Phi, psi and omega in degrees: 000163183293157189285341177279339178275331181296306195286330166291322184288347191263325178274002181270333171302282179330310183280333150326300171298321158320288170320297187304333184288330178279343168293296196283355156265018196279328189268008173299103161288131177313135153272159185208139173299123197342305206275323183294326190282336158316284161323298183298344175283152176272310196230141171232124186222130169261118170226171192249143162251146200235328173209183173193140192220164181250127168209127220359082165085352178245174180235136174254126163253119168320109172241129180259095184292147168268307174218133170281126158256291194221140194145202176287179181267034207225132161299128164269126169258324174241147162250118162253144169252134178208200190086183179277321168290006191282157192275160167231104202268169179271153182274138190099322193244168190292142146223161171240115194264128167235141159200208177243155174280105190282176185274349186267349182116348198272149143254138167259135191258119166281092168251000000 
C-alpha cells in the first residue's frame, strides 16, 4: 500500500473506533440518588418477580408485592419497563421498584 492509502486506512479505523465508543454510550442510563428517586416516584415497593411477558414493545413483569413504601392503597401486580435501557429482571428475585403509576394501575419503571 502507498503512504496515502495507509494513512487514510488508519484514519478510518480511528474514526470507526471513536464512533463505536459513542454508540455503546448511547444506552448509558443516568444514575439517580436513591433519595431523589424516592421523592420523584409515584410508587416505591419491594416486590418479588413471579412472571414475565412482552407486551407492545414493553416488558411486563408480574410481581408479588412484599411491602409498599410509597403509593396508592392498592396492591401492585404488574411492573412495566421499556426503552433502550430496560433492565432484565430475574424470576423469583426481590427488587426495590420506583416508578410512575399508570391509569390502569400498572407501574412503569424507567431503567
